[in-house]
């Protein structure tokens, strides 16, 4: 076997499913189920007391990991599109009182910060929503006084972003129904969109028709940089790097697009751009040995509904300028196998001819990309021979 050859073939569905003993693919594909579970809780009147409340603010108290990332993504995506302040924080601010709604989210029911936040917020008369496992000290503190959006779908730790995102969406829709409705997707509709994406990314769909497998194939044997072209997309880039590390043990950098563009020359230099007599077009690893450079692939995450404008921003990484750097635009509508995104003047595929996205809000687009990236990371872990989740973290909350 040639060194560096993947253990499994991406198009060998039977082998992928057999190798996935820990359920990494099922976990990554469960984003729609997590969102639907939150929608079901809301339908069961979990947030009834928030109706017509008109609070002064919504405070998002988050534990570490995906809960904090979801809070940052919500704030970055919404901006001034809601009529009340949305405050992400790691601990309850001292000014919180009866006029505020507090969402406490995390994986660990024994986290002292979350327990303290619930306790103090309840004592101050705030409306408290708990999106965490209903057990242990947190259950004792909430004691029927807080609204509950407890997890109902068990997934691996790094696949919980969409659950926390759904909890934030549910609270904001309940607290600010007039303005939030235009900027925030309805949960059941979002779950349908995520389920459709999971079907497209399933193991029985070949690489040619599978966006997640296409991403995984792009990521093999390359240095990886995730770049977000907006504050919310930059948050998603950070999440993508974290998931790739935990799913496949692969290190990736993440930053906003402006920072990556400014570092382009340094990236090429560090990758070995000055290596003599190297042309990737004519280099054969079987005959010539390992390449003398570490090629870097920049994945630009975008929720811009104007795809033409998004492609122009990616054109700075034109393939003709560097032998060691490539770039792709990662957008819910972009087909990587039929769209050349490294050349701003190149013709685009059939799905990219329309200049606007078929998806709705920015949050909906970012949620679709989150699921796609998590599926790609799961595939990359499997074809590299690594299996995620062997530490027993496939629970509703964290590892205890």
Short mmCIF file of C-alpha atoms in Angstrom, two decimals, residues 8 18-24 156 158 246-249 378 380-391:
data_model
loop_
_atom_site.label_atom_id
_atom_site.label_comp_id
_atom_site.label_asym_id
_atom_site.label_seq_id
_atom_site.Cartn_x
_atom_site.Cartn_y
_atom_site.Cartn_z
CA UNK A 8 -11.43 3.17 3.12
CA UNK A 18 -19.21 -1.27 8.89
CA UNK A 19 -16.29 0.84 10.11
CA UNK A 20 -18.57 3.34 11.83
CA UNK A 21 -18.91 1.33 15.02
CA UNK A 22 -19.35 4.45 17.17
CA UNK A 23 -22.08 5.94 14.99
CA UNK A 24 -20.12 9.01 13.89
CA UNK A 156 -21.42 12.86 20.09
CA UNK A 158 -18.87 17.76 18.82
CA UNK A 246 -12.22 15.84 17.31
CA UNK A 247 -13.64 13.70 14.50
CA UNK A 248 -10.54 13.01 12.42
CA UNK A 249 -7.60 14.22 14.51
CA UNK A 378 -16.99 12.11 10.11
CA UNK A 380 -12.55 12.02 6.97
CA UNK A 381 -12.19 10.28 10.32
CA UNK A 382 -13.46 6.99 8.86
CA UNK A 383 -11.35 6.94 5.70
CA UNK A 384 -8.31 7.83 7.77
CA UNK A 385 -8.90 4.85 10.01
CA UNK A 386 -9.86 6.92 13.06
CA UNK A 387 -13.11 6.41 14.92
CA UNK A 388 -14.51 9.31 16.92
CA UNK A 389 -16.37 9.01 20.16
CA UNK A 390 -14.43 6.13 21.68
CA UNK A 391 -14.27 7.97 25.00
#
